[in-house]
Coordinates of C-alpha atoms and ligand atoms in Angstrom, one line a residue:
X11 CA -19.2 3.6 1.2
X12 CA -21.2 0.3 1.5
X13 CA -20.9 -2.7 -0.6
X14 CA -23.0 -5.6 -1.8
X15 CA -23.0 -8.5 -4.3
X16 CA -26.6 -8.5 -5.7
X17 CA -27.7 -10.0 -9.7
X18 CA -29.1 -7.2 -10.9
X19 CA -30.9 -6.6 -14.5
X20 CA -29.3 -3.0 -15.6
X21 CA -32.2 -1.7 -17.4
X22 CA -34.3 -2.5 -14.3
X23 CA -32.2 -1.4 -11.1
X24 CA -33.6 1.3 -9.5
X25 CA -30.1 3.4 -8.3
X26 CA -28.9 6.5 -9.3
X27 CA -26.5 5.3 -11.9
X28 CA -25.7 2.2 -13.6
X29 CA -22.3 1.8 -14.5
X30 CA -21.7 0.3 -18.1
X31 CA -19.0 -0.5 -19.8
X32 CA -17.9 -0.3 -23.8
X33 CA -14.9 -1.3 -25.6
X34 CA -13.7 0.6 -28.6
X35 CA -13.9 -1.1 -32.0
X36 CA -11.6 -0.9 -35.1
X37 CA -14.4 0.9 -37.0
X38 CA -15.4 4.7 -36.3
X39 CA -18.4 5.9 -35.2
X40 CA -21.5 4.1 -33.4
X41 CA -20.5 0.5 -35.6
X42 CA -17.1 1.0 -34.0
X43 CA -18.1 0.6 -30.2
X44 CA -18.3 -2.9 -28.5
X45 CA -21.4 -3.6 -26.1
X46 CA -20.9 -5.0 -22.9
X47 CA -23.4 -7.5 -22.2
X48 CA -25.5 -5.2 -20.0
X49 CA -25.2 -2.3 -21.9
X50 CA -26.8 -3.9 -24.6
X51 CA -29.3 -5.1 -22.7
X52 CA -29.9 -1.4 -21.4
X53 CA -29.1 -0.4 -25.2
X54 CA -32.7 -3.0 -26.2
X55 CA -34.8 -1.5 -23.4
X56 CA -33.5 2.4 -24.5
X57 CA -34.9 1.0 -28.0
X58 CA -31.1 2.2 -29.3
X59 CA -30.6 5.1 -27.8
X60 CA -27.4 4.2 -25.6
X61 CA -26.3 3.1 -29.2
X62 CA -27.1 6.4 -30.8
X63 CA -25.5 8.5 -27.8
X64 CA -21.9 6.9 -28.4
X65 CA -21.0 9.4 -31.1
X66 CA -20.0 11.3 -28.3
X67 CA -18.0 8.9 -26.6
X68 CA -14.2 8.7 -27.4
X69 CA -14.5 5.0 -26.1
X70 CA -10.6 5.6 -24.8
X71 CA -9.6 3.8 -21.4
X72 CA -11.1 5.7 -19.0
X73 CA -13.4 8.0 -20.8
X74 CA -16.6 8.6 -19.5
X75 CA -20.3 9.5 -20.7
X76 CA -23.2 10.4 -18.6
X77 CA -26.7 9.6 -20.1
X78 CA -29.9 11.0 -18.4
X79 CA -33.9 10.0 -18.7
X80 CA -33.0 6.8 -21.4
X81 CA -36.5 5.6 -22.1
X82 CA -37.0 2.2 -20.7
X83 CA -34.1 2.6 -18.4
X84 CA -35.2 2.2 -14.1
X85 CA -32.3 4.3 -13.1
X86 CA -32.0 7.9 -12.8
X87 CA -28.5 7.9 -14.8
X88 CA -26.7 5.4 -17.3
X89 CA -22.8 6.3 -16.9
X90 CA -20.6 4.5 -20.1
X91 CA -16.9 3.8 -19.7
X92 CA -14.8 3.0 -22.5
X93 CA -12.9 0.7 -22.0
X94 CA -10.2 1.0 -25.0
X95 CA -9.9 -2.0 -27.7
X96 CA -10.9 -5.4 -26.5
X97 CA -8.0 -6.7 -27.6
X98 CA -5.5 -5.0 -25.5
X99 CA -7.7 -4.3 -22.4
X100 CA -6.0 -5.9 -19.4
X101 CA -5.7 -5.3 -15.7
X102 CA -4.3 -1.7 -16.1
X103 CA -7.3 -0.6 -18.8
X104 CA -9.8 -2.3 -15.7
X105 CA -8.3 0.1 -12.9
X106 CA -8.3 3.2 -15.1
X107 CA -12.1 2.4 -16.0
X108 CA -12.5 1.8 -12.1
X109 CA -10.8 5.2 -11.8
X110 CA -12.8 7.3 -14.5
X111 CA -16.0 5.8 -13.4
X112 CA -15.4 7.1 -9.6
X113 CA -14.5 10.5 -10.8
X114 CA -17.6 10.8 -12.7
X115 CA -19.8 9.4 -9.6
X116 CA -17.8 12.0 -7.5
X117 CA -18.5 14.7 -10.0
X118 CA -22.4 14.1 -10.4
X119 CA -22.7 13.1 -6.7
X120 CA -24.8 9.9 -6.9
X121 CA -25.9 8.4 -3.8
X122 CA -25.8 5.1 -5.0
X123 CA -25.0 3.1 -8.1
X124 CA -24.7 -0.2 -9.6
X125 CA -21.8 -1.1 -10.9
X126 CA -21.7 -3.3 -13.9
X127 CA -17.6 -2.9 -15.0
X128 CA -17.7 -6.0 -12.3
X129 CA -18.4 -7.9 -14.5
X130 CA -15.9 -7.4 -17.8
X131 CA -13.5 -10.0 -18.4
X132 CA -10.5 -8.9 -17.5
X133 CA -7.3 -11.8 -19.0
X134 CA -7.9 -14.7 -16.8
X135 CA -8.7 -13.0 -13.7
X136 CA -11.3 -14.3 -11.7
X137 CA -14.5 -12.4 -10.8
X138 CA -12.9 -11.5 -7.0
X139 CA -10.2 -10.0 -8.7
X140 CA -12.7 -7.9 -10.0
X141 CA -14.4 -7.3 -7.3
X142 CA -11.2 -6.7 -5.1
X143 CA -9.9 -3.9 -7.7
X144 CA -13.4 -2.3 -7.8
X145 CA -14.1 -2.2 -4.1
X146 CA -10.7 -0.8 -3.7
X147 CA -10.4 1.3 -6.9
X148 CA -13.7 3.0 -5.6
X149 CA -12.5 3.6 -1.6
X150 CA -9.0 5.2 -2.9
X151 CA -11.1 7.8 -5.0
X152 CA -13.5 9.1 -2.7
X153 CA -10.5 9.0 0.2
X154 CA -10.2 12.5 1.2
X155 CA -7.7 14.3 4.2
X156 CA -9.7 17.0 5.0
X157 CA -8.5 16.5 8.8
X158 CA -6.1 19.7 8.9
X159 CA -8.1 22.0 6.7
X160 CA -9.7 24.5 8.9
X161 CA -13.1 25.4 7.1
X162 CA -13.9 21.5 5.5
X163 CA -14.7 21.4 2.6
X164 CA -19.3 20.8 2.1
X165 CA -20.1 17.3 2.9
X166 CA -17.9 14.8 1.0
X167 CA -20.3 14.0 -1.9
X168 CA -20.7 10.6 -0.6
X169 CA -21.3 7.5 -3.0
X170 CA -22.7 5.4 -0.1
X171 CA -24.2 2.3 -1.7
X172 CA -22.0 0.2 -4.4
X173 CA -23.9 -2.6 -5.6
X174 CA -21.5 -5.0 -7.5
X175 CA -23.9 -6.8 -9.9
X176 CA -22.7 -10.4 -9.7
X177 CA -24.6 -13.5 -9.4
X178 CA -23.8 -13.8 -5.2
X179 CA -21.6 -17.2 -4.3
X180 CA -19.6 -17.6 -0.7
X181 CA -16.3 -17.1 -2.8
X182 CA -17.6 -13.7 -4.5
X183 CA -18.7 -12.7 -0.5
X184 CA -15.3 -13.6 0.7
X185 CA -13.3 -11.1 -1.6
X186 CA -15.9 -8.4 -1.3
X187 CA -14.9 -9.0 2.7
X188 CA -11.6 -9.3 2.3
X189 CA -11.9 -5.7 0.0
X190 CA -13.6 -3.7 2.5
X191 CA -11.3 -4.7 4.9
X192 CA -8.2 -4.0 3.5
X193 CA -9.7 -0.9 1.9
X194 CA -10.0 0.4 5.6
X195 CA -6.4 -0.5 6.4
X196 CA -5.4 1.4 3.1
X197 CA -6.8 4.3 4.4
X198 CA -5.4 3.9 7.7
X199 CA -1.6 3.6 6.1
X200 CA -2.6 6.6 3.7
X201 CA -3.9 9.1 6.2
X202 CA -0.9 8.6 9.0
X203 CA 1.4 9.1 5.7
X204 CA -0.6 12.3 4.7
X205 CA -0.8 13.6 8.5
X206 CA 2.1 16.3 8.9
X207 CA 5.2 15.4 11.2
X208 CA 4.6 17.8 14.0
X209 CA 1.3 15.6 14.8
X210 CA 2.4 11.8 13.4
X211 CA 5.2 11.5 15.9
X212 CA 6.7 8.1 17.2
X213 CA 4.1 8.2 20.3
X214 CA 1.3 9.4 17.6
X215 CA 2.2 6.0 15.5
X216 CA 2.6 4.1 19.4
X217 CA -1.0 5.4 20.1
X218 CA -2.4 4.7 16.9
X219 CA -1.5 0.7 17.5
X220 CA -2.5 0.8 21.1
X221 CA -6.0 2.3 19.4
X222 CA -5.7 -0.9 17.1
X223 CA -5.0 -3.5 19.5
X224 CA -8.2 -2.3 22.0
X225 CA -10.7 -2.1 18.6
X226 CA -9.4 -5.7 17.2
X227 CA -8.4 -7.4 20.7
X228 CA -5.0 -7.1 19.5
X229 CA -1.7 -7.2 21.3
X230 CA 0.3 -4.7 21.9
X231 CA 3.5 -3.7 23.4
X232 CA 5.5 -0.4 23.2
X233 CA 9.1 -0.7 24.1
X234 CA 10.7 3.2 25.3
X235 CA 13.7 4.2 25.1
X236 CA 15.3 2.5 28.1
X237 CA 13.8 -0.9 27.0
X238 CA 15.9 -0.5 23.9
X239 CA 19.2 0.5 26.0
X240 CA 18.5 -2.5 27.6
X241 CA 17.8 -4.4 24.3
X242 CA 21.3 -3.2 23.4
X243 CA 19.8 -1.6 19.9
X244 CA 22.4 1.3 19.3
X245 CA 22.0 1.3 15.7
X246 CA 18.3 2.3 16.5
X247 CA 19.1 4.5 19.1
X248 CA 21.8 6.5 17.2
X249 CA 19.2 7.7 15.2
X250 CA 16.4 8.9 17.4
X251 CA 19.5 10.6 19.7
X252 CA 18.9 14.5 18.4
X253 CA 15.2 14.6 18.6
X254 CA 13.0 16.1 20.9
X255 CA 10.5 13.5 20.1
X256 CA 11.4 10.0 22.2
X257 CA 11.4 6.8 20.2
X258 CA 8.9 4.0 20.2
X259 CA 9.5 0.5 19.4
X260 CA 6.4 -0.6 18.6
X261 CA 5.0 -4.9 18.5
X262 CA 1.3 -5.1 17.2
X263 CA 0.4 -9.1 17.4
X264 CA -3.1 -10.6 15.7
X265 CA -3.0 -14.3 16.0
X266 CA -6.0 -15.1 13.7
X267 CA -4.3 -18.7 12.6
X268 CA -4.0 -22.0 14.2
X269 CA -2.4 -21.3 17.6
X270 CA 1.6 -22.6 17.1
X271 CA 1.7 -21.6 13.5
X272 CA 4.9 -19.4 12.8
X273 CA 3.8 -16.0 12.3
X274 CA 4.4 -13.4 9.2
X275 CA 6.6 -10.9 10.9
X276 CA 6.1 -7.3 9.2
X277 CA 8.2 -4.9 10.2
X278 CA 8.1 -0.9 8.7
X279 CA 10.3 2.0 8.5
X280 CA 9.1 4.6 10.6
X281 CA 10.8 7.9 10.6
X282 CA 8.5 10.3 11.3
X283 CA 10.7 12.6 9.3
X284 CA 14.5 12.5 7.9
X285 CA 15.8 15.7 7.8
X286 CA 18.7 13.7 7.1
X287 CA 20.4 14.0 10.4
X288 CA 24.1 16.0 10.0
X289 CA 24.5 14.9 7.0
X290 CA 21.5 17.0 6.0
X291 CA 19.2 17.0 3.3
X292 CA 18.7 20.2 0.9
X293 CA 15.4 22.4 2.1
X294 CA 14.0 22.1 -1.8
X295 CA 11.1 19.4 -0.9
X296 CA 12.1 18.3 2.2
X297 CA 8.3 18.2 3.7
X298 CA 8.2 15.3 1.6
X299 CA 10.2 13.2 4.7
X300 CA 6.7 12.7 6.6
X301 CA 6.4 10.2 4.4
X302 CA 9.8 8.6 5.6
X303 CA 7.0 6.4 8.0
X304 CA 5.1 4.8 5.3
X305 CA 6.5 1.3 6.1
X306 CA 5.1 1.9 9.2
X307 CA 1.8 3.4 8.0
X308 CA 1.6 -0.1 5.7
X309 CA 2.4 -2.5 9.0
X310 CA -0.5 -0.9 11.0
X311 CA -2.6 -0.9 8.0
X312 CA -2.4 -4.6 6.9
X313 CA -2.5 -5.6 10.9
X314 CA -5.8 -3.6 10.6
X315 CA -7.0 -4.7 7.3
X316 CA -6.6 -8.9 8.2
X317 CA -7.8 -8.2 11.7
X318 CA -10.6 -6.7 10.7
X319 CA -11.4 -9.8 8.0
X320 CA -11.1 -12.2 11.2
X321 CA -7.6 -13.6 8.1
X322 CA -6.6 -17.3 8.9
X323 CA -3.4 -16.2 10.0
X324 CA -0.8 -14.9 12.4
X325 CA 1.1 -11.6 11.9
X326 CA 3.6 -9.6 14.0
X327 CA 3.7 -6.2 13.1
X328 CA 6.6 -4.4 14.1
X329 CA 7.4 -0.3 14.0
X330 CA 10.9 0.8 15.2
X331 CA 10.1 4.7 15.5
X332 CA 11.7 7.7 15.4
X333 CA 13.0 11.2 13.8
X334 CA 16.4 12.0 12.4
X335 CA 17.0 15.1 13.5
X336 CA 20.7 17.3 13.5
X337 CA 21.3 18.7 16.7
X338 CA 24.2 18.9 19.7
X339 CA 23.3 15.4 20.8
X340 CA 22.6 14.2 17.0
X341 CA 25.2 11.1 15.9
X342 CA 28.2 12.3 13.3
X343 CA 29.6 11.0 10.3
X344 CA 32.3 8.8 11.5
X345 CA 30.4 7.3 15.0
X346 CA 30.9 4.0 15.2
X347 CA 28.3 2.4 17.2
X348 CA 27.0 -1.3 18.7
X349 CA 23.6 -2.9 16.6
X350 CA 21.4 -5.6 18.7
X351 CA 22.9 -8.2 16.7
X352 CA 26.5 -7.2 18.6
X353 CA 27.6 -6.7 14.7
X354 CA 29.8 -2.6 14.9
X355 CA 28.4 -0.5 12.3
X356 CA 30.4 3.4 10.8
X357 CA 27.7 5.5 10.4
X358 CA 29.6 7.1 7.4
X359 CA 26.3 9.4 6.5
X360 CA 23.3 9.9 9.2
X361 CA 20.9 9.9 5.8
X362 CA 21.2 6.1 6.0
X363 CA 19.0 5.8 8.5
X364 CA 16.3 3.6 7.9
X365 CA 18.7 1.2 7.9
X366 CA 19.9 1.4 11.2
X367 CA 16.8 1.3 12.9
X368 CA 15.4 -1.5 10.6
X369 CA 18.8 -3.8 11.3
X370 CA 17.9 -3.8 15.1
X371 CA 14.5 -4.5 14.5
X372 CA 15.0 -7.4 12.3
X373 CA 17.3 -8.9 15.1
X374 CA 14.7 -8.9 17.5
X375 CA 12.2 -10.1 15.0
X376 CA 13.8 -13.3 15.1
X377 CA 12.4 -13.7 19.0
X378 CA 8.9 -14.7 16.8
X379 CA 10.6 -17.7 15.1
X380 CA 8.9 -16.1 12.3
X381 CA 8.0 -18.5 9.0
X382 CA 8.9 -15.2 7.2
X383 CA 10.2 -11.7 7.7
X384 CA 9.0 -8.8 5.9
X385 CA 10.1 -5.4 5.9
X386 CA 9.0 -2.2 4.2
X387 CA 10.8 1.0 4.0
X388 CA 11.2 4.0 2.4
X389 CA 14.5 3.4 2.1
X390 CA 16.5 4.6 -0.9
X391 CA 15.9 7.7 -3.7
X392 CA 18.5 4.8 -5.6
X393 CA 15.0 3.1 -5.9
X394 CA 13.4 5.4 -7.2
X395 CA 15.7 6.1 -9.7
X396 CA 16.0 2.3 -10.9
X397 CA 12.4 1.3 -10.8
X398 CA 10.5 4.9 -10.7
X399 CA 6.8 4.9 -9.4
X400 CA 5.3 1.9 -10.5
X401 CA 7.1 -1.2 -8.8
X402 CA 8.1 -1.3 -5.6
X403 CA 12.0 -2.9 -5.2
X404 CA 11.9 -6.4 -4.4
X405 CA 14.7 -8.2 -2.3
X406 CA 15.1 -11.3 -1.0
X407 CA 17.6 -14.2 0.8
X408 CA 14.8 -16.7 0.0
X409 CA 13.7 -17.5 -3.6
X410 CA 10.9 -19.3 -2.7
X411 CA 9.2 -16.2 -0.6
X412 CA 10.1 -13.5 -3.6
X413 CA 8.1 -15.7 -5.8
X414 CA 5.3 -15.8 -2.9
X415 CA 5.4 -12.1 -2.8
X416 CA 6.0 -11.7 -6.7
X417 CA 2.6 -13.5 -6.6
X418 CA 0.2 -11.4 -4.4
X419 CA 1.7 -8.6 -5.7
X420 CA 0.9 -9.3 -9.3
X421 CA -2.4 -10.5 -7.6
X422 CA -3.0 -6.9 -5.8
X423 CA -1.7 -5.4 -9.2
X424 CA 0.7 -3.6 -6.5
X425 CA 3.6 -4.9 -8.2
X426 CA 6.9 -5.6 -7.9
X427 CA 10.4 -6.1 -9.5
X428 CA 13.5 -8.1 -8.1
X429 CA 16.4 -7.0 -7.6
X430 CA 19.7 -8.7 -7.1
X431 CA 21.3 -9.2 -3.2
X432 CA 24.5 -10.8 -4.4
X433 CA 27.4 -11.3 -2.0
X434 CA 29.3 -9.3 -4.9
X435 CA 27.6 -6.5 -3.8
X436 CA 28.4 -6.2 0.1
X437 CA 32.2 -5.3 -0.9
X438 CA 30.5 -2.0 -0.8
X439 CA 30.2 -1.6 3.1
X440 CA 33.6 -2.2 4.0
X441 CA 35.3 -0.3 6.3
X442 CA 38.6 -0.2 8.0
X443 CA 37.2 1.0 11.3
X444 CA 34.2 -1.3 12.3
X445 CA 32.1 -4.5 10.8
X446 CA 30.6 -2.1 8.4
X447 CA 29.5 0.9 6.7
X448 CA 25.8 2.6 6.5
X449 CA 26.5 3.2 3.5
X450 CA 28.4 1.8 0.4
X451 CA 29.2 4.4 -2.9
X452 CA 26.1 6.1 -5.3
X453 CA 25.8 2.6 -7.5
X454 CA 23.6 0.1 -6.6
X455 CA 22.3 2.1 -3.9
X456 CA 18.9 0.1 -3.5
X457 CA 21.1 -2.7 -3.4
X458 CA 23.5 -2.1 -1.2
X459 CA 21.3 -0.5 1.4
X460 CA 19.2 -4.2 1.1
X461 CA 22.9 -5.9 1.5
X462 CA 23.1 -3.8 4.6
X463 CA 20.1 -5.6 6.2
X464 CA 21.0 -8.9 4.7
X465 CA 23.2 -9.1 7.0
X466 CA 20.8 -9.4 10.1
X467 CA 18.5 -11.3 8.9
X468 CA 21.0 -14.5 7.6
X469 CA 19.2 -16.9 9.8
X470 CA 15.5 -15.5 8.6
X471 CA 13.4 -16.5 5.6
X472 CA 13.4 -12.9 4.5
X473 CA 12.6 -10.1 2.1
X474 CA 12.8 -6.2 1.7
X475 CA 10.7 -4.4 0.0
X476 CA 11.6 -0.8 -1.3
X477 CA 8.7 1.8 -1.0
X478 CA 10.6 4.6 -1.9
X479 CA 9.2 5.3 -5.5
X480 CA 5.5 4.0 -5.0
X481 CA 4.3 4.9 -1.0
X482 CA 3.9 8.3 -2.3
X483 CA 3.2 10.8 -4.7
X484 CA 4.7 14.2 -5.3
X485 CA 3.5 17.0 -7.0
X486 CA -0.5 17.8 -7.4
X487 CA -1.7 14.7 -6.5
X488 CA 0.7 14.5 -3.7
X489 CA 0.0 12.4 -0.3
X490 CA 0.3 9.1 0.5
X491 CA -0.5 6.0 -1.8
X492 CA -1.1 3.5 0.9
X493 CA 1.1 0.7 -1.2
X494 CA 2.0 -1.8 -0.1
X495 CA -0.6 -2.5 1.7
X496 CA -2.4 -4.6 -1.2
X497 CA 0.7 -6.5 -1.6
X498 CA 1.0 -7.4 2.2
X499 CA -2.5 -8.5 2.7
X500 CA -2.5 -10.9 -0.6
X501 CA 0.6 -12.1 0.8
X502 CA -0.6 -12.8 4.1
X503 CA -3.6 -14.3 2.6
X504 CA -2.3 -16.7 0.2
X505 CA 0.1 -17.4 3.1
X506 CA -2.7 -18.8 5.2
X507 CA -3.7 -21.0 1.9
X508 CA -6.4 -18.5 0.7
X509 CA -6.9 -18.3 -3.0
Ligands
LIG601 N1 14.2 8.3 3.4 C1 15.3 8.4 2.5 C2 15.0 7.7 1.2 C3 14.1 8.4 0.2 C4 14.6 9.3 -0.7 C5 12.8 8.1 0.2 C6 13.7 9.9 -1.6 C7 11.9 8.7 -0.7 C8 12.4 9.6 -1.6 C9 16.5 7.7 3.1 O1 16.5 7.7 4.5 C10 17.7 8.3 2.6 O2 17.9 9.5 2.9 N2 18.5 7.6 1.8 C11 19.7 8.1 1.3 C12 20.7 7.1 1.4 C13 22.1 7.5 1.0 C14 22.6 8.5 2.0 C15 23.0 6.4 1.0 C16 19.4 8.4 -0.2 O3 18.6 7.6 -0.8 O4 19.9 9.4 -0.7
LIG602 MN1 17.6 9.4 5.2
LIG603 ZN1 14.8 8.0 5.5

């Protein structure tokens, strides 16, 4: 699907479906709707027919009418969106207009269209926020994983031209870039999240950034097993010791900024699954652990994504890789083992595992003289439960950098919320056999896992972001989201002094 910025009149364009949207009114019937600007233009070429047809338009966020043959109307198709009451549409009303107007497209199978929602007001977001939300509102609903299906389904019923009727200026060009890029590293995240564990394995997730770092001139190092001996990361290690499949520690670099400017450091959780280890999960869902890399998936995605926008900036990515798997060899409730950082660590329950590979990658993130860490994990269901599926957990030893990523995630609309790391909360971990615990009681669970990695990352500008609740969906829509990646390439973004 192909993008451009073009000022287009909507009753002239010659496309297959002009995209026009209408708020809702306090009175009923055709009185009660609300032009947009272009629909009322197409509404005075149609002589009033666009006006006439809205009887059958609930005018709702995210409903959707498709008119055919309007008389004085260029295009094939006139699609209206409602766009609920004027005075309460915001940025959620704009996405689910964004969403309803793909799922038409999809459904009548336009070829091209021109799409005028680009230009409703949205608060007092700017027109590349717009644009940014429409280019990627559009990808995620045409995505599809038809990779393991073995009849595929007939031709994807593709939308391939977008035109984003805005009056073209370099800033307008810059987000539509920035869009399509980070679209394609969305997609990158969501299908290694949605690819089953048997084929997304540690050396799958290895060869997917070696693919990376030849397309985008990258660099690229992938550290074996014996590398990490010798690294001294037994936390790591203790995990990946029952599978079949051998770990990967994986360092993506794209140095797009001034050369000697301290890199972002990104570093993801990449179980490739988490059957829980010994300390074993219940069967009921358990397939849903593939997704247990999705840190990972959003590293290699946002490397991608500002790689492929040529970003001001220079990022690390780093993967620490592996399955948590029972077996004779698998670590026990009760092993007490050695971390990078030297720090002794009671692995108390093998479930807590992100943690332990994440602490020994943070340590040797520090090698980077990073001006910020960021991790990403799927790392507690205590997330889930505190913050559900709409904001990510937030965590942080640095106020300055929550607020930074507070800020390009209310930017990305891939929000969000803080939650406390107080030293209070580390009394948790302690144990009377080693430095610490993997785990701390069922309260505060988010937190205390985050308190775990606080205390690896004490000399670091850092933050933790829990991706428990929003990587992923279950039930009929399930697969992979492809958050954070939004987030992480705002951040990066406004990092290198981008607006
Ligand atoms: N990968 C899970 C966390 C998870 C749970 C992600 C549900 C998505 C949905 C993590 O490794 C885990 O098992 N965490 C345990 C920690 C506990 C043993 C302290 C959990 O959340 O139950
Ligand atoms: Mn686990
Ligand atoms: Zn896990």
């Amino acid at each position: 699907m192909e993008f451009s910025i073009n000022a287009l009149s909507p009753e002239k364009a010659k496309t297959g479906c002009v995209v026009l949207g209408v708020f809702k009114g306090a009175a009923s019937g055709a009185q009660g709707f609300e032009l947009t600007a272009p629909a009322k233009r197409v509404d005075q070429a149609a002589k009033g027919a666009l006006r006439k047809a809205l009887q059958d338009l609930s005018g709702k966020t995210g409903s959707a009418l498709l008119l055919r043959n309007l008389p004085g109307v260029a295009a094939d198709r006139v699609l209206l969106v409602g766009l609920g009451e004027r005075g309460e549409f915001a940025e959620s009303g704009f996405r689910d207009a964004v969403r309803a107007a793909a799922q038409a497209l999809k459904e009548l199978g336009a070829k091209d269209a021109a799409f005028f929602l680009a230009d409703v007001k949205v608060g007092s977001r700017t027109l590349s926020w717009n644009v940014r939300q429409a280019v990627l509102g559009l990808r995620d609903a045409f995505y599809r994983f038809d990779e393991m299906k073995s009849q595929k389904k007939p031709p994807a019923p593709a939308l391939a031209h977008v035109t984003l009727p805005l009056g073209p200026t370099g800033e307008l060009e810059q987000a539509l870039a920035e869009s399509v890029a980070t679209a394609e590293g969305a997609e990158l995240a969501r299908t290694l999240g949605n690819l089953p564990p048997n084929i997304c394995t540690p050396a799958y997730l290895a060869d997917e950034a070696k693919k990376l770092a030849r397309q985008y001139k990258l660099g690229v190092e992938v550290l074996e097993r014996a590398d990490m001996e010798k690294l001294g990361m037994g936390a790591l290690l203790a995990v990946a010791r029952a599978s079949h499949q051998p770990p990967k520690f994986i360092v993506l670099r794209y140095n797009g900024g001034a050369k000697g400017r301290k890199p972002v450091v990104l570093v993801g959780k990449g179980i490739t699954f988490d059957t829980g280890g010994i300390s074993i999960k219940p069967a009921a869902d358990m397939d849903e652990m593939k997704f247990d890399m999705s840190g990972a998936g959003s590293v290699l995605g946002a490397v991608r994504a500002l790689a492929g926008m040529k970003a001001p900036v220079n990022v690390v990515g780093i993967v620490p890789t592996c399955e948590n798997m029972p077996g004779g060899a698998a670590t026990r409730p009760g092993d007490i083992v050695t971390s990078m950082s030297g720090q002794t660590v009671e692995i108390l329950n093998t479930d807590a595992e992100g943690r332990l590979i994440l602490c020994d990658a943070l340590t040797y993130a520090a090698r980077f003289d990073p001006a910020a860490v960021v991790d990403i994990a799927t790392l507690t269901g205590a997330c889930v439960v505190a913050l559900g599926h709409v904001a990510s957990g937030l965590f942080a030893n640095d106020e300055k950098l929550a607020d930074e990523l507070r800020a390009a995630a209310d930017d990305a609309w891939d929000r969000v919320w803080q939650l406390p790391l107080w030293e209070d909360y580390q009394e948790g971990l302690r144990t009377n056999f080693a430095d610490m615990a993997n785990v701390g009681g069922r309260a505060g669970g988010a937190i205390t896992a985050a308190c775990f990695l606080a205390r690896f990352t004490r000399k670091l500008r850092w933050a933790h972001l829990d991706v428990a609740g929003t990587a992923w969906k279950s039930g009929r829509e399930k697969g992979s989201t492809a958050r954070p990646v939004p987030l992480l390439v705002r951040f990066a973004l406004r990092h290198a002094g981008r607006k």
